mmCIF file of C-alpha atoms in Angstrom:
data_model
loop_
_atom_site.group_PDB
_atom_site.id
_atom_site.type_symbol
_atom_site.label_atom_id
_atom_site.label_comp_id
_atom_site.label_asym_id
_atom_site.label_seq_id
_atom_site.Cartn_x
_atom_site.Cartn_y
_atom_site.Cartn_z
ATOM 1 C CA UNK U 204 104.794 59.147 48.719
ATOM 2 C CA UNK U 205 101.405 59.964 49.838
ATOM 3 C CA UNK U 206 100.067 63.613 50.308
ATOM 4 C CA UNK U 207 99.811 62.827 53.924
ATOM 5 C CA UNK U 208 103.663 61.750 54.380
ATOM 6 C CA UNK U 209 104.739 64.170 52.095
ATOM 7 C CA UNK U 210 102.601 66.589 54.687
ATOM 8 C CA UNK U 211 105.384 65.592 57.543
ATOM 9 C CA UNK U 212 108.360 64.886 55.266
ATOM 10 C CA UNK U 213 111.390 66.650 56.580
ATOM 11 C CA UNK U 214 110.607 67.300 59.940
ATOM 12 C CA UNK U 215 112.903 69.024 61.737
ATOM 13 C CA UNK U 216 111.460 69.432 65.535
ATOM 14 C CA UNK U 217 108.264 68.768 67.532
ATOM 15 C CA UNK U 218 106.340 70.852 69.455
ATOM 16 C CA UNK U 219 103.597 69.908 71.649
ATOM 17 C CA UNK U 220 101.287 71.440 74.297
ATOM 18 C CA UNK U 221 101.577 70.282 77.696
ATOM 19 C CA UNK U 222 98.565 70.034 79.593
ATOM 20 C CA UNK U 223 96.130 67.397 77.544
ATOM 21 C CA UNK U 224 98.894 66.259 75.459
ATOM 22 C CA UNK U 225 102.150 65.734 77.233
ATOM 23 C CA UNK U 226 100.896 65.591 80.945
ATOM 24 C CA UNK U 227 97.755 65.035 82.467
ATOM 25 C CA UNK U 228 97.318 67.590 84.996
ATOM 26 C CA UNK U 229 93.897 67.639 85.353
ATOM 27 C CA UNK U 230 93.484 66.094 88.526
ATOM 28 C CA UNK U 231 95.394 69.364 90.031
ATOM 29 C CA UNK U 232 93.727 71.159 88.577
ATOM 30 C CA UNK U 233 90.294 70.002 89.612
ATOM 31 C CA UNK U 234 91.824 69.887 93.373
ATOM 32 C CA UNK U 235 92.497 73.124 93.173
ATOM 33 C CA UNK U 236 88.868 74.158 92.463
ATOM 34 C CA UNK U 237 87.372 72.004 94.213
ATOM 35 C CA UNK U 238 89.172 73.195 97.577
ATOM 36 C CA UNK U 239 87.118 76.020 97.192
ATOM 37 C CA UNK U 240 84.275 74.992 97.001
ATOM 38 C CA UNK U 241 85.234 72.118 100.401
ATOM 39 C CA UNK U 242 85.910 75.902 102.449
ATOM 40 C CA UNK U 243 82.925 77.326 101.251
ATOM 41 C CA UNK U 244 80.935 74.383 102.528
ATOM 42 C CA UNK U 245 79.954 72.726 99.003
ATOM 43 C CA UNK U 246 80.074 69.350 98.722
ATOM 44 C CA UNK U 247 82.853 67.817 96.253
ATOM 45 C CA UNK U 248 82.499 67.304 92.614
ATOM 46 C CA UNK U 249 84.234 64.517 90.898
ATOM 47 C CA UNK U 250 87.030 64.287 88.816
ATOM 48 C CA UNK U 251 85.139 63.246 85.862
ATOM 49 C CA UNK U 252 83.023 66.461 86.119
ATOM 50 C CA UNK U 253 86.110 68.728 85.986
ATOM 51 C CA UNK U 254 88.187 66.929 83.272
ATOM 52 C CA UNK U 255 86.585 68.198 80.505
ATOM 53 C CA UNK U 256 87.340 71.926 81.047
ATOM 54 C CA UNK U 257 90.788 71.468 82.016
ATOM 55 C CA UNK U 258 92.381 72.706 78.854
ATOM 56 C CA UNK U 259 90.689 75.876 79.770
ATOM 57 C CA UNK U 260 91.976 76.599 82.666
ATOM 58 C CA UNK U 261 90.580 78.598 85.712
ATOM 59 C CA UNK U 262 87.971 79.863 83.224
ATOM 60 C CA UNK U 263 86.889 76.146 82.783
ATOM 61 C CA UNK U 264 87.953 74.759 86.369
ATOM 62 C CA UNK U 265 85.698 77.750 88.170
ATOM 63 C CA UNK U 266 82.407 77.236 85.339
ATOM 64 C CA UNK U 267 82.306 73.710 86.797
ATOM 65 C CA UNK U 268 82.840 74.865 90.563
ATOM 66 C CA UNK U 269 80.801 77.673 90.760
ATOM 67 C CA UNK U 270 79.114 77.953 87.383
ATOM 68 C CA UNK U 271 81.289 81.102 86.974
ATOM 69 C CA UNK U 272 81.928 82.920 84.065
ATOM 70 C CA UNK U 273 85.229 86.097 83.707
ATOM 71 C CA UNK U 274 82.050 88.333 83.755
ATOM 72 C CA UNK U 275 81.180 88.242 87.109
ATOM 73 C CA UNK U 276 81.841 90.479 89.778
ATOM 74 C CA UNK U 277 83.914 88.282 91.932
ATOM 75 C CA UNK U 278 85.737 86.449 88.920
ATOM 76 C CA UNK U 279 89.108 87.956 89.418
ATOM 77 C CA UNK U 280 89.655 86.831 92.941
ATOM 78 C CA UNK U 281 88.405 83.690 92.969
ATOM 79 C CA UNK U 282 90.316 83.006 89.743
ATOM 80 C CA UNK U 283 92.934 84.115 92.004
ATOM 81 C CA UNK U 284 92.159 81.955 94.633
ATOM 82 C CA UNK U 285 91.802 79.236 92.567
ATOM 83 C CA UNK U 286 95.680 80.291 91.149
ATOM 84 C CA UNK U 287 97.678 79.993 94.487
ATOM 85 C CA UNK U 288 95.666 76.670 95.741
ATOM 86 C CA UNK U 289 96.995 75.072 92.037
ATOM 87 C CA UNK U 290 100.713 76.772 92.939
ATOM 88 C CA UNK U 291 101.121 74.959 95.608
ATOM 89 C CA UNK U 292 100.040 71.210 94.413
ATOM 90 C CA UNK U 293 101.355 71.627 90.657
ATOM 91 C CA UNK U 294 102.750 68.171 90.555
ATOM 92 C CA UNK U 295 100.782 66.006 93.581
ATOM 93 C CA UNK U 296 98.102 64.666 91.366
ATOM 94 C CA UNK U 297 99.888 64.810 87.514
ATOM 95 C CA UNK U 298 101.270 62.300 85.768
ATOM 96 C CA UNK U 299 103.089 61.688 82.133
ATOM 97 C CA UNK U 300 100.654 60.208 79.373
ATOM 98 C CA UNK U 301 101.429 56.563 78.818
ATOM 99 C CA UNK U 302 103.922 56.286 75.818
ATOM 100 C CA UNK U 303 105.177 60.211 75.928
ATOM 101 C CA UNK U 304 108.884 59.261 77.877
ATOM 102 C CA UNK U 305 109.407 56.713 75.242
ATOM 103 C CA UNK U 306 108.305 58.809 72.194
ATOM 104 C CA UNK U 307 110.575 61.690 73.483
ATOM 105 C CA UNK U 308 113.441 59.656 74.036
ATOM 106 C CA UNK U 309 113.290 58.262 70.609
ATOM 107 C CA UNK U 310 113.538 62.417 69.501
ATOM 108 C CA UNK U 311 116.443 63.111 71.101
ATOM 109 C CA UNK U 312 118.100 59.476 69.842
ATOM 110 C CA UNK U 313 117.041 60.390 66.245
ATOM 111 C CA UNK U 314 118.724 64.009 67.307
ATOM 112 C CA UNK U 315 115.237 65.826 66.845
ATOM 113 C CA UNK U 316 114.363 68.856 68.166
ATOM 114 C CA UNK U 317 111.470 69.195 70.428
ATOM 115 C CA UNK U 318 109.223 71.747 72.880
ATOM 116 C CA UNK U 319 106.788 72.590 74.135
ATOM 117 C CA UNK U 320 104.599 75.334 73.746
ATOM 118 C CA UNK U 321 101.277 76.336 76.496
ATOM 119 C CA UNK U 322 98.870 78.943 77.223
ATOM 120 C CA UNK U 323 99.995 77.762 80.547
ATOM 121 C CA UNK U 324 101.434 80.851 82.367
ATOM 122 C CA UNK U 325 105.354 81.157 83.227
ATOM 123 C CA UNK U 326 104.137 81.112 87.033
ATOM 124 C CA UNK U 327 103.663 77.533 86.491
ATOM 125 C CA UNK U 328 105.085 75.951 83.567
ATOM 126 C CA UNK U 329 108.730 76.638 84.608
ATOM 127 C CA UNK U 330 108.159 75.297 88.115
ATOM 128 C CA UNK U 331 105.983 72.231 86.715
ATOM 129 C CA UNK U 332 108.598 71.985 83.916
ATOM 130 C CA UNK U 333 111.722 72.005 85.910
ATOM 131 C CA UNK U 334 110.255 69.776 88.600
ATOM 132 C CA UNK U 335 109.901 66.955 85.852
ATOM 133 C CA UNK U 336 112.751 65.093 84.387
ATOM 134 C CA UNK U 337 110.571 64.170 81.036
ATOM 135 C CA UNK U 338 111.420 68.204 79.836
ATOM 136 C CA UNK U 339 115.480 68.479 80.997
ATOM 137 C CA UNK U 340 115.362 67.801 76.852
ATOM 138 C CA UNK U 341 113.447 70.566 75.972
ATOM 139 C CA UNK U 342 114.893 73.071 73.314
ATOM 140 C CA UNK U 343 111.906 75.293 74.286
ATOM 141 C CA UNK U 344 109.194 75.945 76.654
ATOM 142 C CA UNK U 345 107.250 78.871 75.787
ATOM 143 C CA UNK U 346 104.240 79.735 77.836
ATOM 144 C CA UNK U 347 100.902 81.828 77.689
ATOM 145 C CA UNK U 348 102.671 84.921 78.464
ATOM 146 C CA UNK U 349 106.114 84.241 77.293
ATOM 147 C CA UNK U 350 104.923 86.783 74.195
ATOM 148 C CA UNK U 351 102.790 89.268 73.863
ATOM 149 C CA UNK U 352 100.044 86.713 72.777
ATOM 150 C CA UNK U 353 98.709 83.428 73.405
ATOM 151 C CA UNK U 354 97.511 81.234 71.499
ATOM 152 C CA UNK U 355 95.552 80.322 68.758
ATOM 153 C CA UNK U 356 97.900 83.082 68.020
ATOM 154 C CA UNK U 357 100.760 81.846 65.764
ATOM 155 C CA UNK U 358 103.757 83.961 68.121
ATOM 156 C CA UNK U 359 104.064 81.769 70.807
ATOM 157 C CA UNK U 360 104.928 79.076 68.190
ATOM 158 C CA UNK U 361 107.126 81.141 66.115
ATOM 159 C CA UNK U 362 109.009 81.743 69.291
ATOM 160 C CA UNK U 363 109.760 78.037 70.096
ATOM 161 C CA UNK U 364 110.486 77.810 66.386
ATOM 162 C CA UNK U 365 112.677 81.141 66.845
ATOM 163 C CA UNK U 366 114.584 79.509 70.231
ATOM 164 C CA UNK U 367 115.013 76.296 68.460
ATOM 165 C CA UNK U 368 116.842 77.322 65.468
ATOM 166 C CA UNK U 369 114.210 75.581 63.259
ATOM 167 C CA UNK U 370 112.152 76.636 60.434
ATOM 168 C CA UNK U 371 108.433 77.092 61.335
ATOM 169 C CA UNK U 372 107.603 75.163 58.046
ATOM 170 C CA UNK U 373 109.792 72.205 59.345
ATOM 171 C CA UNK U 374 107.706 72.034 62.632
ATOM 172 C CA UNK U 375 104.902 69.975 63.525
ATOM 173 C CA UNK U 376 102.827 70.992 66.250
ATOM 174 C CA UNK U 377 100.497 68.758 68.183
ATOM 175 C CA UNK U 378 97.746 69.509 70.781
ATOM 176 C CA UNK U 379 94.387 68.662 72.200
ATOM 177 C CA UNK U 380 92.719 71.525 71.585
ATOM 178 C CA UNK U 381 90.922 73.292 68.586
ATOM 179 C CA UNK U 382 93.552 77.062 69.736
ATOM 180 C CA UNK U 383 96.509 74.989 69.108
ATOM 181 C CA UNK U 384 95.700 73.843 65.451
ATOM 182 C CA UNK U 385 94.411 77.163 64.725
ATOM 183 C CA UNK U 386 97.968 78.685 66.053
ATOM 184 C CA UNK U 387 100.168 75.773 64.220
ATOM 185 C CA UNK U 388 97.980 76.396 61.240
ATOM 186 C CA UNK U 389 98.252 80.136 61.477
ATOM 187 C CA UNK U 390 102.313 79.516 62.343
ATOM 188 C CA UNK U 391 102.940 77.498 58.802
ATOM 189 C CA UNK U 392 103.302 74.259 60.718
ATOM 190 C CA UNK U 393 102.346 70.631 59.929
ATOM 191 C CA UNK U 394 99.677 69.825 62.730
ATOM 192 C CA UNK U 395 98.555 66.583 64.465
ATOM 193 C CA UNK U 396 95.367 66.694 66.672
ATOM 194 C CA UNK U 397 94.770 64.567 69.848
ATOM 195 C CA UNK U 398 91.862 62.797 70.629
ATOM 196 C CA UNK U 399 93.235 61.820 74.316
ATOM 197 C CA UNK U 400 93.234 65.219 76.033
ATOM 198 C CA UNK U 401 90.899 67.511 77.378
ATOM 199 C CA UNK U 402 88.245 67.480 74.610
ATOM 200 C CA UNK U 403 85.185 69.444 75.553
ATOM 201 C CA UNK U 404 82.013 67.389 75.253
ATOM 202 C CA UNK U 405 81.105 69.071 72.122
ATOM 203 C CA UNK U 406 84.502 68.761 70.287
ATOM 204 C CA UNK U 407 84.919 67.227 66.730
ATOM 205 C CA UNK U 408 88.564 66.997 65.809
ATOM 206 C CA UNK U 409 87.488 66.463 62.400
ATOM 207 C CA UNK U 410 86.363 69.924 62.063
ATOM 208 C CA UNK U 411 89.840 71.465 63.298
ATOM 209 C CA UNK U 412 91.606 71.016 59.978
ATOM 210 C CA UNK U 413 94.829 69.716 61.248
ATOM 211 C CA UNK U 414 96.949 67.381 58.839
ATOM 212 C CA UNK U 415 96.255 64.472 61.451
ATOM 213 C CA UNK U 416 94.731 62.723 64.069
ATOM 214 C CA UNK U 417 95.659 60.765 66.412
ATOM 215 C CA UNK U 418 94.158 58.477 69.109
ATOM 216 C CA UNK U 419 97.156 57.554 70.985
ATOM 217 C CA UNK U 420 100.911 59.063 71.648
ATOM 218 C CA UNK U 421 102.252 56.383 69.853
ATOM 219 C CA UNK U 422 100.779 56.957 66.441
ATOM 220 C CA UNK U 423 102.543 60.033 66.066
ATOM 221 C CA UNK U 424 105.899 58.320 65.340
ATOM 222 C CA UNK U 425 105.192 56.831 62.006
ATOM 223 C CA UNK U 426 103.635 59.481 60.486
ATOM 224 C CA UNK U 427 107.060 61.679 61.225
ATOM 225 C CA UNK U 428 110.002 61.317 58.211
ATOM 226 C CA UNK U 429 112.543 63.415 60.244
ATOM 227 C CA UNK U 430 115.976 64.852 58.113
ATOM 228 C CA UNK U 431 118.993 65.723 59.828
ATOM 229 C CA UNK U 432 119.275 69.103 61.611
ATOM 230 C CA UNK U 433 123.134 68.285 61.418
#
């Protein structure tokens, strides 16, 4: 056995983040900022412009649209705003990445546990969430304010561990962004990076320190050895 398989020997459950990794929501997302600037009489900005910063939310969304930053005076409402147009289009525009029905279905086949853990907040994970049949599998959603801290915090991870009934140690956690190896790191879990997501223009997954890589959802299979939870 090779460092790297002994690494993800064991597994117990998987935990993932959702937007980036699971689903692609960025197209919502970039409506919803964009609608602002369309009332305020800018022109539109294209997808491609937006997709970048979706991981980041409306901090991201509103740099692009209005080359706003939390600093200024206005921030707060607009981010606001930009919070109740996304509300009410959560699922128009977002679809599953290619290969993640098939990779969870083999999970819950194998009888492995998996979540899902966001910095997402509960206003719109559990209506996103519940709206989807891809998560009625779930053993946890945790969101950005499910604990007292988001990530790259470790708790929010802990707590999907916690609500699983799984060691943190026999977790693997993957993500697209640098916060959620940090947190799966910080957590004691195994951790896979994604190179599909919502990588800023300067990110270099190599620098992350997570256990793996991966270009596609369906590498992540054979690098998992999963054992019982029976």
């Amino acid at each position: 056995m090779t460092a790297q398989q002994a690494r993800f020997a064991n597994v117990q459950a998987v935990l993932f983040d959702l937007d980036g990794t699971l689903i692609d929501s960025a197209p919502d997302l970039a409506a919803a900022a964009d609608a602002m600037r369309l009332a305020r009489g800018l022109p539109s900005l294209p997808l491609a412009q937006y997709r970048p910063m979706a991981g980041a939310g409306a901090r991201g969304l509103l740099a692009v649209a209005f080359g706003m930053t939390p600093e200024h005076a206005d921030y707060m409402t607009l981010r606001e705003e930009f919070f109740c147009n996304y509300e009410r289009s959560l699922t128009q525009r977002t679809q599953i990445f290619d290969g993640v029905p098939e990779l969870l279905e083999s999970f819950v086949n194998q009888g492995v546990k998996w979540g899902v853990v966001t910095n997402k907040a509960e206003r719109f994970t559990l209506p996103l969430t519940g709206s989807m049949a891809l998560f009625a599998t779930a053993g946890a959603i945790v969101s950005g304010d499910t604990t007292p801290h988001a990530k790259p915090h470790p708790a929010p991870l802990l707590e999907a561990a916690r609500r699983m009934g799984v060691d943190a140690s026999r977790c693997v956690y993957v993500g697209d962004d640098e916060r959620d190896i940090v947190a799966g790191l910080a957590a004691g879990m195994v951790t896979v990076a994604v190179t599909y997501g919502y990588l800023g223009a300067q990110a270099d997954t190599s620098r992350w320190g997570a256990n793996a890589t991966i270009n596609y959802v369906n590498e992540l299979l054979p690098l998992l050895q999963f054992c019982s939870t029976a």
